[in-house]
mmCIF file of C-alpha atoms and ligand atoms in Angstrom:
data_model
loop_
_atom_site.group_PDB
_atom_site.id
_atom_site.type_symbol
_atom_site.label_atom_id
_atom_site.label_comp_id
_atom_site.label_asym_id
_atom_site.label_seq_id
_atom_site.Cartn_x
_atom_site.Cartn_y
_atom_site.Cartn_z
ATOM 1 C CA MET A 1102 -49.801 -106.066 47.890
ATOM 2 C CA THR A 1103 -53.520 -105.818 48.585
ATOM 3 C CA CYS A 1104 -55.582 -104.250 45.831
ATOM 4 C CA ILE A 1105 -58.506 -103.141 47.973
ATOM 5 C CA PRO A 1106 -58.428 -99.842 49.882
ATOM 6 C CA PRO A 1107 -58.661 -100.187 53.701
ATOM 7 C CA GLY A 1108 -62.332 -99.096 53.713
ATOM 8 C CA GLY A 1109 -63.161 -100.978 50.474
ATOM 9 C CA TRP A 1110 -63.865 -99.394 47.092
ATOM 10 C CA PRO A 1111 -66.444 -96.602 47.296
ATOM 11 C CA GLN A 1112 -69.966 -97.584 46.257
ATOM 12 C CA PRO A 1113 -70.785 -95.643 43.095
ATOM 13 C CA GLN A 1114 -73.658 -93.216 43.582
ATOM 14 C CA SER A 1115 -73.380 -91.665 40.128
ATOM 15 C CA LEU A 1116 -74.553 -92.798 36.719
ATOM 16 C CA TYR A 1117 -73.531 -91.527 33.293
ATOM 17 C CA VAL A 1118 -75.751 -92.389 30.326
ATOM 18 C CA HIS A 1119 -74.274 -91.729 26.887
ATOM 19 C CA VAL A 1120 -76.894 -90.871 24.266
ATOM 20 C CA PRO A 1121 -74.983 -90.862 20.956
ATOM 21 C CA PHE A 1122 -77.520 -89.290 18.579
ATOM 22 C CA CYS A 1123 -76.770 -85.970 16.886
ATOM 23 C CA ARG A 1124 -78.365 -84.147 13.987
ATOM 24 C CA HIS A 1125 -74.953 -83.607 12.426
ATOM 25 C CA ARG A 1126 -71.338 -84.234 13.488
ATOM 26 C CA CYS A 1127 -69.596 -80.939 14.253
ATOM 27 C CA GLY A 1128 -66.182 -80.666 12.606
ATOM 28 C CA TYR A 1129 -64.179 -80.634 15.839
ATOM 29 C CA CYS A 1130 -66.104 -83.393 17.656
ATOM 30 C CA ASN A 1131 -64.547 -86.782 18.333
ATOM 31 C CA PHE A 1132 -67.083 -88.011 20.876
ATOM 32 C CA SER A 1133 -68.915 -91.266 20.362
ATOM 33 C CA VAL A 1134 -71.662 -89.832 18.165
ATOM 34 C CA ILE A 1135 -73.912 -91.100 15.388
ATOM 35 C CA ALA A 1136 -75.458 -88.493 13.091
ATOM 36 C CA GLY A 1137 -78.584 -88.876 10.970
ATOM 37 C CA ARG A 1138 -79.458 -92.368 12.331
ATOM 38 C CA ASP A 1139 -82.368 -91.539 14.639
ATOM 39 C CA GLU A 1140 -84.150 -94.701 13.437
ATOM 40 C CA LEU A 1141 -81.783 -96.593 15.782
ATOM 41 C CA GLN A 1142 -83.178 -94.921 18.890
ATOM 42 C CA ASP A 1143 -85.531 -97.765 19.903
ATOM 43 C CA GLN A 1144 -82.752 -100.330 19.484
ATOM 44 C CA TYR A 1145 -80.503 -98.052 21.531
ATOM 45 C CA LEU A 1146 -83.073 -98.005 24.336
ATOM 46 C CA ASP A 1147 -83.392 -101.818 24.164
ATOM 47 C CA ALA A 1148 -79.607 -102.052 24.516
ATOM 48 C CA VAL A 1149 -79.369 -99.557 27.376
ATOM 49 C CA GLU A 1150 -82.187 -101.344 29.218
ATOM 50 C CA ARG A 1151 -80.239 -104.589 28.924
ATOM 51 C CA GLU A 1152 -77.031 -102.951 30.050
ATOM 52 C CA LEU A 1153 -78.714 -101.369 33.088
ATOM 53 C CA LYS A 1154 -80.436 -104.655 33.984
ATOM 54 C CA GLY A 1155 -77.078 -106.453 33.808
ATOM 55 C CA ILE A 1156 -75.399 -104.215 36.394
ATOM 56 C CA ASP A 1157 -74.754 -106.227 39.537
ATOM 57 C CA ASN A 1158 -76.061 -103.885 42.154
ATOM 58 C CA SER A 1159 -76.460 -106.464 44.912
ATOM 59 C CA SER A 1160 -73.746 -105.013 47.151
ATOM 60 C CA HIS A 1161 -74.517 -101.413 46.172
ATOM 61 C CA GLU A 1162 -77.645 -100.472 48.041
ATOM 62 C CA LEU A 1163 -76.966 -96.712 48.242
ATOM 63 C CA PRO A 1164 -79.141 -94.518 45.984
ATOM 64 C CA LEU A 1165 -77.813 -92.580 43.011
ATOM 65 C CA ARG A 1166 -76.938 -89.024 43.989
ATOM 66 C CA THR A 1167 -76.113 -87.833 40.473
ATOM 67 C CA ILE A 1168 -77.287 -88.823 37.002
ATOM 68 C CA PHE A 1169 -75.795 -87.269 33.878
ATOM 69 C CA LEU A 1170 -77.480 -87.744 30.498
ATOM 70 C CA GLY A 1171 -74.692 -86.781 28.118
ATOM 71 C CA GLY A 1172 -73.855 -87.251 24.515
ATOM 72 C CA GLY A 1173 -74.268 -86.795 21.728
ATOM 73 C CA THR A 1174 -77.542 -84.999 22.214
ATOM 74 C CA PRO A 1175 -79.885 -86.610 24.777
ATOM 75 C CA THR A 1176 -82.680 -84.271 23.666
ATOM 76 C CA ARG A 1177 -82.737 -86.031 20.260
ATOM 77 C CA LEU A 1178 -84.862 -88.582 22.190
ATOM 78 C CA SER A 1179 -88.598 -87.838 22.225
ATOM 79 C CA ALA A 1180 -90.503 -87.296 25.486
ATOM 80 C CA THR A 1181 -91.750 -90.903 25.356
ATOM 81 C CA ARG A 1182 -88.250 -92.259 24.804
ATOM 82 C CA LEU A 1183 -86.807 -90.098 27.595
ATOM 83 C CA GLN A 1184 -89.526 -91.546 29.880
ATOM 84 C CA ARG A 1185 -88.505 -95.048 28.845
ATOM 85 C CA LEU A 1186 -84.859 -94.282 29.595
ATOM 86 C CA HIS A 1187 -85.775 -92.868 32.994
ATOM 87 C CA ARG A 1188 -87.891 -95.948 33.783
ATOM 88 C CA ALA A 1189 -84.954 -98.205 32.920
ATOM 89 C CA ILE A 1190 -82.675 -96.195 35.244
ATOM 90 C CA SER A 1191 -85.120 -96.212 38.140
ATOM 91 C CA ASN A 1192 -85.744 -99.959 37.709
ATOM 92 C CA ALA A 1193 -81.992 -100.517 38.050
ATOM 93 C CA PHE A 1194 -81.195 -98.110 40.903
ATOM 94 C CA PRO A 1195 -82.853 -96.281 43.772
ATOM 95 C CA ILE A 1196 -82.524 -92.532 43.132
ATOM 96 C CA ALA A 1197 -82.053 -90.051 46.004
ATOM 97 C CA ASP A 1198 -84.886 -87.505 46.292
ATOM 98 C CA ASP A 1199 -82.413 -84.637 45.979
ATOM 99 C CA ALA A 1200 -80.292 -86.248 43.248
ATOM 100 C CA GLU A 1201 -78.676 -83.872 40.754
ATOM 101 C CA ILE A 1202 -80.040 -84.933 37.343
ATOM 102 C CA THR A 1203 -78.314 -83.223 34.421
ATOM 103 C CA ALA A 1204 -79.231 -83.388 30.744
ATOM 104 C CA GLU A 1205 -77.033 -82.009 27.993
ATOM 105 C CA ALA A 1206 -78.888 -80.229 25.204
ATOM 106 C CA ASN A 1207 -78.199 -78.079 22.184
ATOM 107 C CA PRO A 1208 -79.703 -74.576 22.333
ATOM 108 C CA GLU A 1209 -81.796 -75.133 19.181
ATOM 109 C CA ASP A 1210 -83.536 -78.110 20.834
ATOM 110 C CA ILE A 1211 -84.853 -76.154 23.820
ATOM 111 C CA SER A 1212 -88.592 -75.832 23.134
ATOM 112 C CA PRO A 1213 -91.419 -75.807 25.723
ATOM 113 C CA GLU A 1214 -92.127 -79.470 24.799
ATOM 114 C CA CYS A 1215 -88.468 -80.419 25.304
ATOM 115 C CA LEU A 1216 -88.403 -78.692 28.711
ATOM 116 C CA ASP A 1217 -91.676 -80.465 29.652
ATOM 117 C CA ALA A 1218 -90.061 -83.799 28.749
ATOM 118 C CA LEU A 1219 -86.904 -83.083 30.763
ATOM 119 C CA GLN A 1220 -88.869 -81.892 33.789
ATOM 120 C CA ALA A 1221 -91.103 -84.958 33.631
ATOM 121 C CA ILE A 1222 -88.055 -87.183 34.226
ATOM 122 C CA GLY A 1223 -86.746 -85.046 37.083
ATOM 123 C CA VAL A 1224 -83.986 -83.141 35.247
ATOM 124 C CA ASN A 1225 -82.949 -80.274 37.526
ATOM 125 C CA ARG A 1226 -79.809 -79.129 35.722
ATOM 126 C CA ILE A 1227 -79.449 -78.411 32.003
ATOM 127 C CA SER A 1228 -76.058 -78.186 30.356
ATOM 128 C CA LEU A 1229 -76.245 -76.343 27.049
ATOM 129 C CA GLY A 1230 -73.655 -76.756 24.287
ATOM 130 C CA VAL A 1231 -73.522 -73.035 23.514
ATOM 131 C CA GLN A 1232 -69.784 -72.859 22.669
ATOM 132 C CA SER A 1233 -70.059 -69.235 21.471
ATOM 133 C CA PHE A 1234 -72.473 -66.390 20.747
ATOM 134 C CA ASP A 1235 -70.452 -65.089 17.794
ATOM 135 C CA ALA A 1236 -71.960 -65.756 14.354
ATOM 136 C CA GLU A 1237 -68.677 -66.340 12.536
ATOM 137 C CA LYS A 1238 -67.205 -68.563 15.249
ATOM 138 C CA LEU A 1239 -70.429 -70.602 15.434
ATOM 139 C CA ARG A 1240 -70.347 -71.048 11.656
ATOM 140 C CA CYS A 1241 -66.732 -72.222 11.844
ATOM 141 C CA LEU A 1242 -67.614 -74.680 14.655
ATOM 142 C CA GLU A 1243 -70.561 -75.886 12.504
ATOM 143 C CA ARG A 1244 -73.082 -75.247 15.252
ATOM 144 C CA GLY A 1245 -76.817 -75.045 14.559
ATOM 145 C CA HIS A 1246 -77.715 -71.956 16.640
ATOM 146 C CA ASP A 1247 -77.056 -68.236 16.777
ATOM 147 C CA GLU A 1248 -76.785 -65.763 19.645
ATOM 148 C CA SER A 1249 -80.522 -65.147 19.971
ATOM 149 C CA ILE A 1250 -81.372 -68.878 19.954
ATOM 150 C CA ALA A 1251 -78.690 -69.498 22.605
ATOM 151 C CA LEU A 1252 -79.878 -66.662 24.843
ATOM 152 C CA SER A 1253 -83.505 -67.643 24.564
ATOM 153 C CA ALA A 1254 -82.609 -71.301 25.357
ATOM 154 C CA ILE A 1255 -80.685 -70.159 28.449
ATOM 155 C CA GLU A 1256 -83.592 -67.996 29.644
ATOM 156 C CA SER A 1257 -86.287 -70.661 29.048
ATOM 157 C CA ALA A 1258 -84.199 -73.398 30.674
ATOM 158 C CA HIS A 1259 -83.437 -71.121 33.618
ATOM 159 C CA ARG A 1260 -87.125 -70.273 34.121
ATOM 160 C CA ARG A 1261 -88.008 -73.995 34.220
ATOM 161 C CA VAL A 1262 -85.133 -75.668 36.082
ATOM 162 C CA GLY A 1263 -83.107 -72.786 37.530
ATOM 163 C CA ASN A 1264 -79.704 -74.409 37.246
ATOM 164 C CA VAL A 1265 -78.278 -73.857 33.761
ATOM 165 C CA SER A 1266 -74.691 -74.531 32.757
ATOM 166 C CA ILE A 1267 -73.109 -73.758 29.410
ATOM 167 C CA ASP A 1268 -69.994 -74.950 27.627
ATOM 168 C CA LEU A 1269 -67.875 -72.350 25.853
ATOM 169 C CA ILE A 1270 -64.975 -73.045 23.484
ATOM 170 C CA PHE A 1271 -62.014 -70.717 23.037
ATOM 171 C CA GLY A 1272 -59.174 -70.736 20.524
ATOM 172 C CA ALA A 1273 -61.354 -71.406 17.454
ATOM 173 C CA PRO A 1274 -59.551 -70.791 14.123
ATOM 174 C CA ASN A 1275 -58.987 -67.036 13.599
ATOM 175 C CA GLU A 1276 -60.738 -66.141 16.838
ATOM 176 C CA SER A 1277 -59.506 -62.907 18.403
ATOM 177 C CA LEU A 1278 -59.211 -62.113 22.095
ATOM 178 C CA ALA A 1279 -61.976 -59.506 21.625
ATOM 179 C CA THR A 1280 -64.376 -62.128 20.192
ATOM 180 C CA TRP A 1281 -63.735 -64.375 23.185
ATOM 181 C CA GLN A 1282 -64.122 -61.506 25.677
ATOM 182 C CA ASN A 1283 -67.460 -60.689 24.072
ATOM 183 C CA ASP A 1284 -68.566 -64.357 24.452
ATOM 184 C CA LEU A 1285 -67.584 -64.207 28.117
ATOM 185 C CA SER A 1286 -69.410 -60.980 28.872
ATOM 186 C CA ILE A 1287 -72.612 -62.137 27.126
ATOM 187 C CA ALA A 1288 -72.446 -65.369 29.144
ATOM 188 C CA ALA A 1289 -71.853 -63.545 32.438
ATOM 189 C CA ALA A 1290 -74.815 -61.217 31.791
ATOM 190 C CA SER A 1291 -77.163 -64.158 31.137
ATOM 191 C CA SER A 1292 -78.912 -66.231 33.792
ATOM 192 C CA ILE A 1293 -76.486 -69.164 33.734
ATOM 193 C CA SER A 1294 -75.106 -70.336 37.062
ATOM 194 C CA HIS A 1295 -72.270 -72.533 35.788
ATOM 195 C CA VAL A 1296 -69.866 -72.449 32.867
ATOM 196 C CA SER A 1297 -67.206 -74.824 31.569
ATOM 197 C CA THR A 1298 -64.611 -73.384 29.197
ATOM 198 C CA TYR A 1299 -62.483 -75.511 26.873
ATOM 199 C CA ALA A 1300 -59.662 -74.747 24.466
ATOM 200 C CA LEU A 1301 -60.452 -76.140 21.015
ATOM 201 C CA THR A 1302 -58.369 -79.221 20.314
ATOM 202 C CA PHE A 1303 -57.800 -80.855 16.953
ATOM 203 C CA GLU A 1304 -58.492 -84.558 17.361
ATOM 204 C CA LYS A 1305 -57.441 -87.273 14.942
ATOM 205 C CA GLY A 1306 -60.377 -88.572 12.918
ATOM 206 C CA THR A 1307 -62.281 -85.264 12.909
ATOM 207 C CA SER A 1308 -62.772 -83.131 9.819
ATOM 208 C CA PHE A 1309 -60.978 -80.264 11.632
ATOM 209 C CA TRP A 1310 -57.915 -82.535 11.903
ATOM 210 C CA SER A 1311 -57.846 -83.143 8.127
ATOM 211 C CA ARG A 1312 -58.594 -79.498 7.349
ATOM 212 C CA ARG A 1313 -55.691 -78.402 9.554
ATOM 213 C CA SER A 1314 -53.394 -80.922 7.801
ATOM 214 C CA ARG A 1315 -54.453 -79.416 4.444
ATOM 215 C CA GLY A 1316 -53.746 -75.919 5.763
ATOM 216 C CA ASP A 1317 -57.443 -74.904 5.644
ATOM 217 C CA LEU A 1318 -57.637 -74.260 9.385
ATOM 218 C CA SER A 1319 -55.010 -72.883 11.695
ATOM 219 C CA GLU A 1320 -54.436 -73.473 15.387
ATOM 220 C CA THR A 1321 -54.462 -70.616 17.888
ATOM 221 C CA ASP A 1322 -50.993 -69.884 19.227
ATOM 222 C CA GLU A 1323 -50.261 -70.733 22.848
ATOM 223 C CA THR A 1324 -49.767 -67.164 24.037
ATOM 224 C CA LEU A 1325 -53.185 -66.103 22.773
ATOM 225 C CA GLU A 1326 -54.748 -69.253 24.213
ATOM 226 C CA LEU A 1327 -53.266 -68.425 27.614
ATOM 227 C CA GLN A 1328 -54.619 -64.859 27.377
ATOM 228 C CA MET A 1329 -58.040 -66.294 26.579
ATOM 229 C CA TYR A 1330 -57.899 -68.605 29.569
ATOM 230 C CA GLU A 1331 -56.938 -65.691 31.812
ATOM 231 C CA ALA A 1332 -59.771 -63.599 30.345
ATOM 232 C CA ALA A 1333 -62.258 -66.282 31.465
ATOM 233 C CA GLN A 1334 -60.727 -66.318 34.952
ATOM 234 C CA GLN A 1335 -61.026 -62.540 35.111
ATOM 235 C CA GLN A 1336 -64.610 -62.461 33.827
ATOM 236 C CA PHE A 1337 -65.802 -65.120 36.248
ATOM 237 C CA SER A 1338 -64.060 -63.777 39.350
ATOM 238 C CA ILE A 1339 -66.815 -61.220 39.973
ATOM 239 C CA ASP A 1340 -70.457 -61.082 41.102
ATOM 240 C CA GLY A 1341 -70.517 -64.224 43.221
ATOM 241 C CA TRP A 1342 -68.732 -66.368 40.623
ATOM 242 C CA GLN A 1343 -65.979 -68.713 41.664
ATOM 243 C CA GLN A 1344 -63.553 -70.828 39.675
ATOM 244 C CA TYR A 1345 -63.575 -74.210 41.445
ATOM 245 C CA GLU A 1346 -61.763 -76.346 38.890
ATOM 246 C CA ILE A 1347 -59.394 -75.716 36.004
ATOM 247 C CA SER A 1348 -62.228 -75.433 33.451
ATOM 248 C CA SER A 1349 -65.261 -74.864 35.691
ATOM 249 C CA PHE A 1350 -66.815 -71.752 37.189
ATOM 250 C CA ALA A 1351 -69.919 -71.655 39.400
ATOM 251 C CA ARG A 1352 -72.193 -68.890 40.689
ATOM 252 C CA GLY A 1353 -73.376 -69.728 44.232
ATOM 253 C CA ALA A 1354 -73.762 -73.350 45.284
ATOM 254 C CA THR A 1355 -73.938 -74.793 41.780
ATOM 255 C CA ARG A 1356 -70.754 -76.827 41.494
ATOM 256 C CA CYS A 1357 -71.434 -79.851 39.302
ATOM 257 C CA GLN A 1358 -71.939 -82.682 41.816
ATOM 258 C CA HIS A 1359 -71.519 -85.307 39.091
ATOM 259 C CA ASN A 1360 -68.066 -84.053 38.113
ATOM 260 C CA LEU A 1361 -67.111 -83.681 41.776
ATOM 261 C CA ALA A 1362 -67.860 -87.416 42.191
ATOM 262 C CA TYR A 1363 -65.519 -88.197 39.248
ATOM 263 C CA TRP A 1364 -62.727 -86.029 40.611
ATOM 264 C CA ALA A 1365 -63.084 -87.469 44.114
ATOM 265 C CA GLY A 1366 -62.700 -91.007 42.657
ATOM 266 C CA ARG A 1367 -66.005 -92.053 44.244
ATOM 267 C CA GLY A 1368 -66.792 -94.538 41.479
ATOM 268 C CA TRP A 1369 -69.532 -94.298 38.888
ATOM 269 C CA HIS A 1370 -71.607 -96.491 36.620
ATOM 270 C CA ALA A 1371 -71.817 -95.654 32.922
ATOM 271 C CA VAL A 1372 -73.885 -97.088 30.072
ATOM 272 C CA GLY A 1373 -74.130 -96.466 26.336
ATOM 273 C CA PRO A 1374 -71.587 -96.484 23.497
ATOM 274 C CA GLY A 1375 -68.146 -95.224 24.495
ATOM 275 C CA ALA A 1376 -69.233 -94.822 28.136
ATOM 276 C CA ALA A 1377 -66.437 -95.164 30.719
ATOM 277 C CA ARG A 1378 -67.113 -96.392 34.269
ATOM 278 C CA PHE A 1379 -65.138 -96.949 37.455
ATOM 279 C CA VAL A 1380 -66.624 -99.599 39.717
ATOM 280 C CA ASP A 1381 -64.904 -101.665 42.450
ATOM 281 C CA GLY A 1382 -61.448 -100.578 41.320
ATOM 282 C CA ARG A 1383 -61.991 -101.461 37.664
ATOM 283 C CA ARG A 1384 -62.014 -98.991 34.819
ATOM 284 C CA GLU A 1385 -64.100 -100.152 31.868
ATOM 285 C CA VAL A 1386 -64.927 -98.495 28.569
ATOM 286 C CA ASN A 1387 -67.714 -99.584 26.231
ATOM 287 C CA HIS A 1388 -67.149 -99.947 22.492
ATOM 288 C CA ARG A 1389 -67.380 -96.454 21.017
ATOM 289 C CA SER A 1390 -69.158 -97.373 17.798
ATOM 290 C CA THR A 1391 -72.924 -97.130 18.303
ATOM 291 C CA THR A 1392 -73.661 -99.868 15.771
ATOM 292 C CA THR A 1393 -71.139 -102.284 17.347
ATOM 293 C CA TYR A 1394 -72.515 -101.432 20.796
ATOM 294 C CA LEU A 1395 -76.035 -102.222 19.606
ATOM 295 C CA LYS A 1396 -74.986 -105.445 17.880
ATOM 296 C CA ARG A 1397 -73.185 -106.724 20.973
ATOM 297 C CA MET A 1398 -75.850 -105.753 23.493
ATOM 298 C CA LEU A 1399 -78.777 -106.967 21.421
ATOM 299 C CA ALA A 1400 -77.063 -110.310 20.811
ATOM 300 C CA GLY A 1401 -76.995 -110.763 24.587
ATOM 301 C CA GLY A 1402 -73.297 -109.920 24.833
ATOM 302 C CA ASN A 1403 -71.211 -107.385 26.623
ATOM 303 C CA ALA A 1404 -70.350 -103.904 25.336
ATOM 304 C CA THR A 1405 -67.116 -103.551 27.308
ATOM 305 C CA ASP A 1406 -64.149 -102.946 25.035
ATOM 306 C CA GLU A 1407 -61.392 -102.103 27.507
ATOM 307 C CA THR A 1408 -60.985 -103.119 31.117
ATOM 308 C CA GLU A 1409 -58.285 -102.404 33.657
ATOM 309 C CA ALA A 1410 -57.993 -103.178 37.361
ATOM 310 C CA ILE A 1411 -56.132 -100.297 38.937
ATOM 311 C CA THR A 1412 -53.595 -100.676 41.725
ATOM 312 C CA LEU A 1413 -53.892 -98.763 44.973
ATOM 313 C CA GLU A 1414 -50.865 -96.694 43.977
ATOM 314 C CA GLN A 1415 -52.550 -95.721 40.683
ATOM 315 C CA TYR A 1416 -55.740 -94.912 42.578
ATOM 316 C CA ALA A 1417 -53.855 -92.711 45.047
ATOM 317 C CA ARG A 1418 -51.993 -90.907 42.258
ATOM 318 C CA GLU A 1419 -55.233 -90.338 40.334
ATOM 319 C CA LEU A 1420 -56.943 -88.962 43.432
ATOM 320 C CA ALA A 1421 -54.074 -86.482 43.733
ATOM 321 C CA ALA A 1422 -53.952 -85.613 40.002
ATOM 322 C CA PHE A 1423 -57.719 -85.038 39.687
ATOM 323 C CA GLY A 1424 -58.015 -83.567 43.164
ATOM 324 C CA VAL A 1425 -55.380 -80.935 42.552
ATOM 325 C CA ARG A 1426 -57.250 -79.665 39.470
ATOM 326 C CA GLN A 1427 -59.854 -78.397 41.932
ATOM 327 C CA LEU A 1428 -58.808 -74.999 43.177
ATOM 328 C CA ASP A 1429 -59.497 -75.888 46.837
ATOM 329 C CA GLY A 1430 -56.659 -78.401 46.476
ATOM 330 C CA ILE A 1431 -56.383 -81.855 47.986
ATOM 331 C CA ASP A 1432 -55.413 -83.267 51.359
ATOM 332 C CA LEU A 1433 -52.709 -85.892 50.832
ATOM 333 C CA SER A 1434 -53.217 -87.375 54.318
ATOM 334 C CA THR A 1435 -56.864 -88.081 53.395
ATOM 335 C CA ILE A 1436 -55.603 -89.973 50.326
ATOM 336 C CA ASP A 1437 -53.228 -91.905 52.603
ATOM 337 C CA ASN A 1438 -56.174 -92.834 54.885
ATOM 338 C CA ARG A 1439 -58.286 -93.935 51.925
ATOM 339 C CA THR A 1440 -55.617 -95.909 50.094
ATOM 340 C CA SER A 1441 -52.803 -96.574 52.612
ATOM 341 C CA ILE A 1442 -50.447 -95.063 50.027
ATOM 342 C CA ASP A 1443 -48.244 -92.322 51.464
ATOM 343 C CA LEU A 1444 -47.870 -90.038 48.444
ATOM 344 C CA GLU A 1445 -45.901 -87.488 50.429
ATOM 345 C CA THR A 1446 -43.084 -90.034 50.751
ATOM 346 C CA LEU A 1447 -43.591 -91.718 47.358
ATOM 347 C CA LEU A 1448 -43.680 -88.405 45.489
ATOM 348 C CA ALA A 1449 -41.344 -86.415 47.761
ATOM 349 C CA LYS A 1450 -38.977 -85.469 44.899
ATOM 350 C CA THR A 1451 -41.831 -84.597 42.527
ATOM 351 C CA LEU A 1452 -43.523 -82.420 45.140
ATOM 352 C CA THR A 1453 -40.270 -80.582 45.882
ATOM 353 C CA LYS A 1454 -39.713 -79.986 42.170
ATOM 354 C CA LEU A 1455 -43.275 -78.730 41.584
ATOM 355 C CA GLN A 1456 -42.861 -76.356 44.539
ATOM 356 C CA SER A 1457 -39.527 -75.064 43.258
ATOM 357 C CA MET A 1458 -41.220 -74.386 39.908
ATOM 358 C CA GLU A 1459 -43.862 -72.422 41.887
ATOM 359 C CA LEU A 1460 -46.651 -74.581 40.472
ATOM 360 C CA VAL A 1461 -48.007 -75.893 43.797
ATOM 361 C CA THR A 1462 -48.001 -75.145 47.506
ATOM 362 C CA HIS A 1463 -47.667 -78.071 49.915
ATOM 363 C CA GLU A 1464 -48.394 -77.185 53.531
ATOM 364 C CA ASN A 1465 -49.844 -79.321 56.338
ATOM 365 C CA HIS A 1466 -50.408 -82.216 53.882
ATOM 366 C CA HIS A 1467 -52.508 -79.934 51.658
ATOM 367 C CA LEU A 1468 -51.547 -79.671 47.997
ATOM 368 C CA ARG A 1469 -52.878 -76.742 46.014
ATOM 369 C CA LEU A 1470 -52.111 -75.166 42.639
ATOM 370 C CA THR A 1471 -50.582 -71.685 42.671
ATOM 371 C CA CYS A 1472 -51.910 -69.021 40.259
ATOM 372 C CA ARG A 1473 -49.084 -70.049 37.927
ATOM 373 C CA GLY A 1474 -49.863 -73.744 38.540
ATOM 374 C CA ILE A 1475 -53.455 -73.208 37.387
ATOM 375 C CA LEU A 1476 -52.071 -72.279 33.964
ATOM 376 C CA PHE A 1477 -49.894 -75.406 33.897
ATOM 377 C CA ALA A 1478 -52.287 -77.832 35.594
ATOM 378 C CA ASP A 1479 -51.662 -80.556 33.024
ATOM 379 C CA THR A 1480 -47.923 -80.495 33.814
ATOM 380 C CA VAL A 1481 -48.730 -80.910 37.517
ATOM 381 C CA ALA A 1482 -51.215 -83.745 36.896
ATOM 382 C CA THR A 1483 -48.751 -85.571 34.615
ATOM 383 C CA ALA A 1484 -45.999 -85.289 37.214
ATOM 384 C CA LEU A 1485 -48.265 -86.734 39.921
ATOM 385 C CA LEU A 1486 -49.205 -89.660 37.696
ATOM 386 C CA SER A 1487 -45.650 -90.442 36.532
ATOM 387 C CA GLU A 1488 -42.951 -92.498 38.188
ATOM 388 C CA PRO A 1489 -40.714 -90.388 40.456
ATOM 389 C CA GLU A 1490 -37.449 -89.470 38.704
HETATM 390 S S1 SF4 B 1347 -73.643 -81.522 18.953
HETATM 391 FE FE1 SF4 B 1347 -72.036 -81.929 20.474
HETATM 392 S S2 SF4 B 1347 -71.852 -84.154 20.589
HETATM 393 FE FE2 SF4 B 1347 -73.033 -83.684 18.715
HETATM 394 S S3 SF4 B 1347 -71.479 -83.628 17.110
HETATM 395 FE FE3 SF4 B 1347 -71.704 -81.506 17.835
HETATM 396 S S4 SF4 B 1347 -70.145 -81.282 19.457
HETATM 397 FE FE4 SF4 B 1347 -70.388 -83.495 19.062
#
């Protein structure tokens, strides 16, 4: 069976750059992060320059439409270093004039100088790791800001770049529904235009994981977590807001173009420790340790740690599983045209079962989550990715 879609693999027009530096590692965080080692920043930039230079872009002449500087904390880099990073990106790729360029930042880092530096490299979307406005919850999450710092960061970033997104976490230890509702209403009253909400998860290797094992921290029960999720849906169903994906809400035309490219399986480049890319049908993940990444790249080697060529059937299933998480749903005949995999036949039993469980609707080739399905989106995605029973 051929492993290339009829129209070829999509040319990636997105780039993710992972900047691993953080002031401190928050107790719940299991990202690829290095805390208190800012002296490695120049080596990191050397390594990223090499990685960007090594990307074979000969058959990919289309310009980047989205760039996402994520982390970690990209704003740990000084203005000069951010300029150097931007130069390395623009030496490696043409960038579309209207490209969406996002930088993640922590609220306490948003100063006039930081905003100058981000604007100077064309950042037009800032994603702030707010997580909460509540003092006790922020203390528990080990965050370095308070409500007033977060609100002033949102306002300053909004005045400069307009498009501000925030991340909010729900289900923190001992958090009540009222605390979460207060977080939501403060967020909705601010000048953000996009919000992503996440349930706190306890990941192996984090200090929260060990503290939970010792009985120091407790997990929020599922019923309360569901109520919290529904509270976010309710809060962001008004005043021009729209939920467009399981965890994402946008006011006006501010859907995150970078994430939309991921979910549409359009392919993306990614550099930096732990960065995951999807290019020409191959998924690759870089080594997640910053020091190993630096050692390998600076020795002239390769940072890739895992690589997998995906089959067309996997690709088609992933397009359906990620596509259906978007509330507009997904057209299965479009997936058939792109991949020549007829999921409606391959997954006939699964689709019938998901419909009988009232988790999806399937009409005229269009698959969409029901209100109930939105609450059980992971079940739907898993079913679409699994072998038919
Ligand atoms: S600031 Fe963000 S990336 Fe850094 S440790 Fe905390 S949660 Fe992780």
